[in-house]
Coordinates of C-alpha atoms and ligand atoms in Angstrom, one line a residue:
M1 CA -30.4 -14.6 44.5
G2 CA -30.0 -17.6 42.2
E3 CA -29.6 -17.1 38.5
L4 CA -32.2 -19.1 36.7
A5 CA -35.9 -18.4 36.2
L6 CA -38.3 -21.3 35.3
V7 CA -41.4 -20.4 33.2
L8 CA -44.4 -22.8 33.3
N9 CA -47.4 -22.9 31.1
S10 CA -49.6 -25.7 32.3
G11 CA -52.6 -27.0 30.3
S12 CA -55.1 -29.9 30.7
S13 CA -52.7 -32.5 29.3
S14 CA -49.5 -30.6 28.7
L15 CA -46.8 -28.8 30.7
K16 CA -44.7 -26.4 28.7
F17 CA -41.5 -25.0 30.3
A18 CA -38.6 -22.7 29.6
V19 CA -35.6 -21.8 31.6
F20 CA -34.0 -18.3 31.3
R21 CA -30.8 -17.0 32.8
A22 CA -31.5 -13.8 34.7
V23 CA -29.3 -10.9 33.5
A24 CA -29.4 -7.1 33.6
G25 CA -32.0 -5.7 31.2
D26 CA -35.0 -7.3 29.4
D27 CA -33.5 -9.8 27.1
W28 CA -32.8 -12.8 29.2
P29 CA -31.1 -15.6 27.3
L30 CA -33.1 -18.8 26.9
L31 CA -31.3 -21.9 28.0
V32 CA -33.9 -24.6 27.4
R33 CA -37.5 -24.9 26.2
G34 CA -39.5 -28.1 26.4
N35 CA -42.8 -29.7 27.1
I36 CA -44.5 -32.8 28.3
Q37 CA -47.5 -33.7 26.2
G38 CA -50.1 -36.4 26.8
I39 CA -50.3 -36.1 30.6
G40 CA -52.8 -38.7 31.8
T41 CA -52.6 -40.8 28.6
A42 CA -49.3 -41.4 26.9
P43 CA -46.8 -38.8 28.4
Q44 CA -43.9 -37.8 26.2
M45 CA -41.3 -35.1 27.0
S46 CA -39.2 -33.2 24.6
A47 CA -36.7 -30.3 25.1
H48 CA -34.5 -28.1 22.9
D49 CA -31.5 -26.0 23.8
Q50 CA -31.1 -22.3 22.9
D51 CA -30.2 -23.1 19.3
G52 CA -33.2 -25.4 18.8
A53 CA -31.2 -28.6 19.0
A54 CA -33.1 -31.5 20.5
L55 CA -31.9 -32.7 23.9
S56 CA -31.8 -36.2 25.1
I57 CA -34.3 -36.6 28.0
P58 CA -35.4 -39.5 30.2
P59 CA -38.8 -41.2 29.3
A60 CA -41.8 -39.6 31.1
T61 CA -43.6 -42.8 31.6
Q62 CA -44.4 -42.2 35.4
V63 CA -45.9 -38.8 34.7
R64 CA -49.6 -38.9 35.7
D65 CA -50.6 -35.3 36.7
A66 CA -49.3 -31.8 37.2
Q67 CA -47.3 -32.8 40.3
S68 CA -45.5 -35.7 38.7
A69 CA -44.9 -33.7 35.5
L70 CA -43.2 -31.0 37.4
T71 CA -41.2 -33.5 39.5
H72 CA -40.0 -35.0 36.2
V73 CA -39.0 -31.6 34.7
L74 CA -37.3 -30.3 37.9
G75 CA -35.4 -33.6 38.3
W76 CA -34.1 -33.3 34.7
L77 CA -33.3 -29.6 35.1
R78 CA -31.3 -30.3 38.3
S79 CA -29.2 -32.8 36.4
R80 CA -28.6 -30.3 33.6
F81 CA -28.0 -27.2 35.6
A82 CA -26.4 -28.8 38.7
A83 CA -24.5 -25.6 39.8
A84 CA -27.3 -23.1 39.3
D85 CA -30.1 -22.0 41.6
L86 CA -33.7 -21.4 40.7
F87 CA -34.6 -17.9 41.9
A88 CA -38.2 -17.8 40.7
V89 CA -41.0 -19.6 38.9
G90 CA -43.1 -17.5 36.5
H91 CA -46.5 -18.9 35.5
R92 CA -48.8 -18.3 32.7
V93 CA -52.3 -17.9 34.2
V94 CA -55.1 -17.3 31.8
H95 CA -57.4 -15.2 34.0
G96 CA -56.5 -12.4 36.4
G97 CA -60.1 -11.3 36.8
P98 CA -61.1 -7.6 37.2
R99 CA -58.5 -6.9 39.9
H100 CA -55.1 -7.8 38.4
A101 CA -53.8 -5.2 36.0
G102 CA -50.3 -6.8 36.1
P103 CA -48.4 -9.8 37.3
A104 CA -48.8 -10.8 41.0
L105 CA -46.5 -12.4 43.5
V106 CA -48.3 -15.6 44.5
T107 CA -49.5 -15.6 48.2
P108 CA -52.2 -17.8 49.8
E109 CA -54.7 -14.8 49.3
V110 CA -53.8 -14.4 45.6
L111 CA -54.2 -18.1 45.1
S112 CA -57.6 -18.2 46.6
E113 CA -58.6 -15.2 44.5
L114 CA -57.4 -17.0 41.4
R115 CA -59.3 -20.1 42.4
A116 CA -62.5 -18.1 42.5
L117 CA -62.0 -17.3 38.8
V118 CA -62.1 -21.0 37.7
P119 CA -65.7 -20.7 36.5
F120 CA -64.5 -18.0 34.1
A121 CA -62.0 -20.2 32.5
P122 CA -62.8 -23.8 33.5
L123 CA -60.6 -25.5 30.9
H124 CA -57.4 -23.5 31.6
Q125 CA -57.4 -21.9 35.1
P126 CA -57.5 -25.1 37.1
Y127 CA -54.4 -26.4 35.3
N128 CA -52.5 -23.1 35.7
L129 CA -53.2 -23.2 39.4
A130 CA -52.3 -26.9 39.7
A131 CA -48.8 -26.0 38.5
I132 CA -48.5 -23.2 41.1
E133 CA -49.5 -25.6 43.8
A134 CA -47.1 -28.3 42.6
A135 CA -44.2 -25.8 42.4
A136 CA -45.0 -24.5 45.9
Q137 CA -44.8 -28.0 47.2
Q138 CA -41.6 -28.9 45.4
R139 CA -39.7 -25.7 45.8
P140 CA -41.0 -24.1 49.0
G141 CA -39.4 -20.7 49.5
V142 CA -38.9 -20.0 45.8
P143 CA -41.0 -17.0 44.8
Q144 CA -43.7 -17.6 42.3
V145 CA -45.2 -15.0 40.0
A146 CA -48.5 -15.3 38.2
C147 CA -48.7 -13.5 34.8
F148 CA -52.1 -13.1 33.3
D149 CA -53.4 -13.2 29.8
T150 CA -56.0 -10.7 30.7
S151 CA -53.8 -7.9 32.2
F152 CA -52.6 -6.3 28.9
H153 CA -56.2 -5.6 28.0
R154 CA -57.0 -3.6 31.1
S155 CA -56.5 -0.6 28.9
L156 CA -59.7 -1.3 26.9
P157 CA -62.0 1.6 27.1
A158 CA -65.2 1.1 29.2
V159 CA -67.3 0.7 26.0
A160 CA -65.1 -2.1 24.8
R161 CA -65.2 -3.9 28.1
L162 CA -69.0 -4.0 28.2
V163 CA -71.1 -7.2 28.0
P164 CA -74.4 -5.5 27.1
L165 CA -76.6 -7.4 29.6
P166 CA -78.2 -5.7 32.7
A167 CA -75.7 -3.7 34.7
A168 CA -76.1 -5.9 37.8
L169 CA -74.5 -8.8 35.9
G170 CA -71.4 -6.7 35.2
E171 CA -70.9 -6.5 38.9
K172 CA -70.7 -10.3 39.0
G173 CA -67.7 -10.1 36.7
L174 CA -69.5 -10.4 33.4
Q175 CA -67.3 -8.1 31.2
R176 CA -65.0 -8.5 28.2
Y177 CA -61.5 -9.3 29.5
G178 CA -59.6 -10.3 26.4
F179 CA -56.8 -12.9 26.2
H180 CA -53.5 -13.7 24.6
G181 CA -52.3 -10.6 26.4
L182 CA -48.8 -11.9 27.1
S183 CA -48.3 -12.5 23.4
Y184 CA -49.5 -9.0 22.5
E185 CA -47.5 -7.4 25.2
Y186 CA -44.4 -9.1 23.9
I187 CA -45.1 -7.9 20.3
A188 CA -45.8 -4.4 21.5
S189 CA -42.5 -4.4 23.4
V190 CA -40.4 -5.3 20.3
L191 CA -42.2 -3.1 17.8
P192 CA -40.0 0.0 18.6
R193 CA -36.9 -2.0 17.7
V194 CA -38.3 -4.3 14.9
A195 CA -40.8 -2.0 13.2
P196 CA -40.1 1.5 14.5
Q197 CA -42.2 3.2 11.8
I198 CA -45.4 1.7 13.1
A199 CA -44.7 1.3 16.8
A200 CA -46.4 4.6 17.8
G201 CA -49.3 4.2 15.3
R202 CA -52.4 2.1 14.7
V203 CA -51.4 -1.6 14.6
I204 CA -53.4 -4.8 14.3
V205 CA -51.7 -7.9 15.6
A206 CA -53.0 -11.2 14.4
H207 CA -52.1 -14.0 16.8
L208 CA -53.1 -17.0 14.7
G209 CA -52.3 -20.3 16.3
S210 CA -54.4 -23.2 17.8
G211 CA -56.1 -20.4 19.7
A212 CA -56.6 -17.3 17.4
S213 CA -57.3 -13.7 18.1
M214 CA -56.5 -10.2 17.0
C215 CA -55.6 -7.1 19.0
A216 CA -55.8 -3.4 18.1
L217 CA -52.9 -1.4 19.4
R218 CA -52.7 2.3 19.6
A219 CA -49.2 3.4 20.3
G220 CA -48.5 -0.1 21.8
V221 CA -51.6 0.0 24.1
S222 CA -54.4 -2.5 23.7
V223 CA -57.7 -0.7 22.8
E224 CA -59.6 -3.7 21.5
N225 CA -59.3 -7.5 20.9
S226 CA -61.4 -10.2 19.4
F227 CA -61.8 -12.3 22.5
G228 CA -64.4 -11.3 25.1
F229 CA -65.6 -12.7 28.4
T230 CA -64.0 -16.0 27.5
A231 CA -61.4 -17.3 25.0
L232 CA -64.3 -18.7 22.9
D233 CA -65.2 -15.4 21.3
G234 CA -63.9 -13.8 18.1
L235 CA -62.0 -15.7 15.3
C236 CA -62.5 -19.2 14.2
M237 CA -59.9 -21.4 16.0
G238 CA -58.5 -25.0 15.9
T239 CA -61.3 -26.5 17.9
R240 CA -63.3 -23.4 19.1
P241 CA -65.9 -21.7 16.9
G242 CA -65.2 -18.0 17.7
S243 CA -68.3 -15.8 17.7
V244 CA -71.6 -17.5 17.3
D245 CA -75.1 -16.2 17.6
P246 CA -76.0 -16.7 21.3
G247 CA -79.4 -18.0 20.0
V248 CA -77.5 -21.1 18.7
I249 CA -76.3 -21.9 22.3
L250 CA -79.9 -21.5 23.6
Y251 CA -81.1 -23.9 20.8
L252 CA -78.4 -26.5 21.8
F253 CA -79.9 -26.5 25.3
Q254 CA -83.6 -26.0 24.6
G255 CA -84.0 -27.5 21.1
L256 CA -81.5 -30.3 21.2
G257 CA -81.5 -31.0 24.9
M258 CA -77.8 -31.0 25.3
S259 CA -76.3 -30.8 28.8
A260 CA -74.0 -28.0 29.9
K261 CA -71.0 -30.4 29.8
E262 CA -71.8 -31.5 26.3
V263 CA -72.1 -27.9 25.1
E264 CA -68.8 -27.0 26.8
T265 CA -67.1 -29.9 25.1
L266 CA -68.7 -28.9 21.7
L267 CA -67.5 -25.3 22.0
Y268 CA -64.0 -25.8 23.4
K269 CA -63.0 -29.1 21.7
K270 CA -65.1 -30.1 18.7
S271 CA -65.8 -26.9 16.7
G272 CA -63.8 -24.4 14.7
L273 CA -61.4 -25.9 12.0
L274 CA -61.9 -29.4 13.4
G275 CA -65.7 -29.2 13.4
I276 CA -66.1 -27.6 10.0
S277 CA -63.6 -29.8 8.2
G278 CA -64.4 -33.1 10.0
L279 CA -60.7 -33.8 9.5
S280 CA -58.3 -31.9 11.7
N281 CA -57.6 -28.8 13.8
D282 CA -54.1 -28.6 12.3
M283 CA -53.8 -25.8 9.6
R284 CA -50.9 -27.6 7.9
E285 CA -53.0 -30.7 7.3
L286 CA -56.0 -28.6 6.1
E287 CA -53.8 -26.6 3.7
R288 CA -52.6 -29.9 2.2
S289 CA -56.1 -31.5 2.0
E290 CA -58.2 -31.5 -1.1
T291 CA -61.5 -32.3 0.7
A292 CA -64.4 -29.9 0.5
G293 CA -64.6 -29.8 4.3
A294 CA -61.0 -28.8 4.7
R295 CA -61.3 -26.0 2.0
L296 CA -64.5 -24.7 3.7
A297 CA -62.8 -24.7 7.1
V298 CA -59.8 -22.7 5.8
D299 CA -62.0 -20.3 3.8
Y300 CA -64.1 -19.6 7.0
F301 CA -60.9 -19.1 9.1
L302 CA -59.7 -16.5 6.5
Y303 CA -63.1 -14.9 6.1
R304 CA -63.4 -14.3 9.8
A305 CA -59.9 -13.0 10.0
A306 CA -60.5 -10.5 7.2
Q307 CA -63.8 -9.5 8.8
E308 CA -62.1 -8.9 12.2
I309 CA -59.4 -6.7 10.6
G310 CA -62.2 -4.5 9.1
A311 CA -63.8 -4.3 12.6
L312 CA -60.5 -3.4 14.3
C313 CA -59.7 -0.8 11.6
A314 CA -63.0 0.8 12.4
V315 CA -62.0 1.0 16.1
L316 CA -58.6 2.4 15.3
G317 CA -59.8 4.8 12.5
G318 CA -57.4 3.2 10.0
I319 CA -54.3 1.0 10.1
D320 CA -50.6 1.7 9.9
G321 CA -49.3 -1.8 10.4
L322 CA -50.5 -5.4 10.4
V323 CA -48.4 -8.0 12.3
F324 CA -48.8 -11.8 12.0
T325 CA -47.6 -14.0 14.8
A326 CA -48.0 -17.5 16.5
G327 CA -47.9 -20.9 14.8
I328 CA -50.1 -20.1 11.7
G329 CA -49.2 -16.4 11.5
E330 CA -45.5 -17.1 11.6
N331 CA -45.4 -20.2 9.3
S332 CA -48.1 -20.1 6.7
P333 CA -47.4 -17.9 3.7
Y334 CA -50.7 -19.1 2.2
V335 CA -52.8 -17.8 5.1
R336 CA -50.9 -14.5 5.2
R337 CA -51.3 -14.0 1.4
R338 CA -55.1 -14.7 1.5
I339 CA -55.6 -12.3 4.4
C340 CA -53.6 -9.6 2.7
Q341 CA -55.5 -10.1 -0.5
A342 CA -58.7 -9.6 1.4
C343 CA -57.3 -6.4 2.8
A344 CA -56.4 -4.9 -0.6
W345 CA -59.3 -2.4 0.0
L346 CA -57.1 -0.9 2.8
G347 CA -54.2 -0.3 0.4
I348 CA -52.3 -3.3 1.7
E349 CA -50.0 -4.8 -0.9
L350 CA -48.0 -8.0 -0.2
D351 CA -44.5 -8.6 -1.4
E352 CA -45.0 -12.2 -2.3
A353 CA -41.3 -13.1 -2.5
A354 CA -40.7 -11.7 1.0
N355 CA -43.8 -13.5 2.2
Q356 CA -42.6 -16.9 0.9
A357 CA -39.2 -16.3 2.3
G358 CA -40.7 -15.6 5.8
A359 CA -39.0 -12.1 5.9
T360 CA -39.8 -9.8 8.8
R361 CA -41.4 -7.2 6.6
I362 CA -43.6 -8.7 3.9
S363 CA -45.4 -5.7 2.3
T364 CA -44.2 -3.7 -0.7
A365 CA -42.8 -0.2 -0.3
A366 CA -46.0 1.1 -1.9
S367 CA -48.3 -0.6 0.6
A368 CA -50.5 1.9 2.4
A369 CA -50.0 -0.1 5.7
S370 CA -46.9 -2.2 6.3
V371 CA -47.2 -5.9 7.0
W372 CA -44.9 -7.9 9.3
V373 CA -44.1 -11.3 10.6
I374 CA -42.8 -11.2 14.2
P375 CA -42.4 -14.4 16.2
T376 CA -44.1 -14.2 19.6
N377 CA -42.4 -15.1 22.9
E378 CA -44.8 -15.4 25.7
E379 CA -42.3 -17.3 27.9
L380 CA -39.8 -14.4 27.7
M381 CA -42.6 -12.0 28.6
I382 CA -43.3 -14.0 31.7
A383 CA -39.7 -14.2 32.6
R384 CA -39.4 -10.4 32.2
H385 CA -42.4 -9.8 34.4
T386 CA -41.1 -12.2 37.0
G387 CA -37.8 -10.5 37.2
R388 CA -39.2 -7.0 37.3
L389 CA -41.8 -7.8 39.9
L390 CA -39.3 -9.5 42.2
A391 CA -36.8 -6.7 41.8
A392 CA -39.6 -4.2 42.7
D393 CA -40.7 -6.3 45.6
G394 CA -37.2 -6.6 46.9
A395 CA -36.7 -2.9 46.6
A396 CA -40.0 -2.2 48.4
R397 CA -39.1 -4.7 51.2
R398 CA -35.6 -3.0 51.7
Q399 CA -37.3 0.4 51.9
R400 CA -39.8 -0.9 54.5
T401 CA -37.1 -2.5 56.7
G402 CA -34.5 0.2 56.0
S403 CA -32.0 -2.4 55.1
P404 CA -29.6 -1.7 52.2
Ligands
AMP501 P1 -49.6 -22.5 18.1 O1 -50.8 -22.7 18.9 O2 -49.1 -21.0 18.1 O3 -48.4 -23.4 18.4 O4 -49.9 -22.8 16.6 C1 -50.4 -24.1 16.2 C2 -50.9 -24.0 14.8 O5 -49.9 -23.5 13.9 C3 -51.5 -25.3 14.2 O6 -52.7 -25.1 13.6 C4 -50.4 -25.7 13.2 O7 -51.0 -26.4 12.1 C5 -50.1 -24.3 12.7 N1 -48.8 -24.3 11.9 C6 -47.6 -24.6 12.3 N2 -46.7 -24.5 11.3 C7 -47.4 -24.3 10.2 C8 -47.1 -24.1 8.8 N3 -45.9 -24.3 8.3 N4 -48.2 -23.9 7.9 C9 -49.4 -23.7 8.4 N5 -49.8 -23.9 9.7 C10 -48.8 -24.1 10.6

């Protein structure tokens, strides 16, 4: 077995990658992390080493698509890690459908099953699968593992999985799946070490980034989340609206005569913070802006976040801990303060100095529920899954063949 695992997270115009060294145990050291942005328009690659220092990299001008993006990354990695072998590629795949309760070794059958799920996540799944196909072509024989954003939420009770339409539609896959599962699984995995006093209790994790959602954990197990059938539901996001009255969607079609493609673009790319503010989907820019649109966008984002915490508290029957994570959750003291202020009715009391300092625990000793800032690490979660699955697969093969 080689020693390096490559993790890929492929989107419509970006390829994020990370390389980990496989070691015994769960905490594989990160060697590099990077991305190519602007695939199809003005591709640019950047990468950082384990200490966050920028690395010098060749220009990505020839990158046109997933194939050429991966060729570029693999070429660069080969020059950097000449002596090391790639033993596996782990992929972030947004949708595992109703069948996959955990990561899956990619086989032709698994791939065709995942292709059938493209209509469930048309703006993510095709790009995730394109990276799998590109890696299979460029590194035939290297095992690939698909890790799903839906799997962690397979523990949702039946009532939370329901889309309340006629039962026959449920059989066609219309159910609430939930997403951001790799992020929540990572947070749940570190709680016993980072915040042991809440790990076995009722915890709400707020993953607030370009995509935003919340997850209710009971003893580290997902019992509810704010996403539903797709990653459009729930909180207000950078360019997605979160929950809207389904009557609005009907009106867009019937009253305004919009096409399905136009509605899709509106909901995935033009709504949320960007749509409300008319300015930006970037929380940093909105926090700095004095315009009425920017203020309203931030206020709505915070209003929905506080509302969702109330809803998840009702599901959990109370709250022992609140965890902030992802780009906004990890970096915006302002957003954390406003959300905690809105949760004062729960007895939550923020330690503002700790909040400003970006401490791990940001609530006062008197707070009824503790509040935490914990950086997420979806890539490490994928690397862990990849290593565990291949170790289990190897053990199963040895058992079947009787070889040592
Ligand atoms: P992510 O999708 O997790 O990478 O998060 C991206 C989001 O985090 C964007 O909306 C950024 O504006 C936001 N973000 C990053 N740093 C900060 C910061 N210091 N303050 C407020 N928002 C931030």
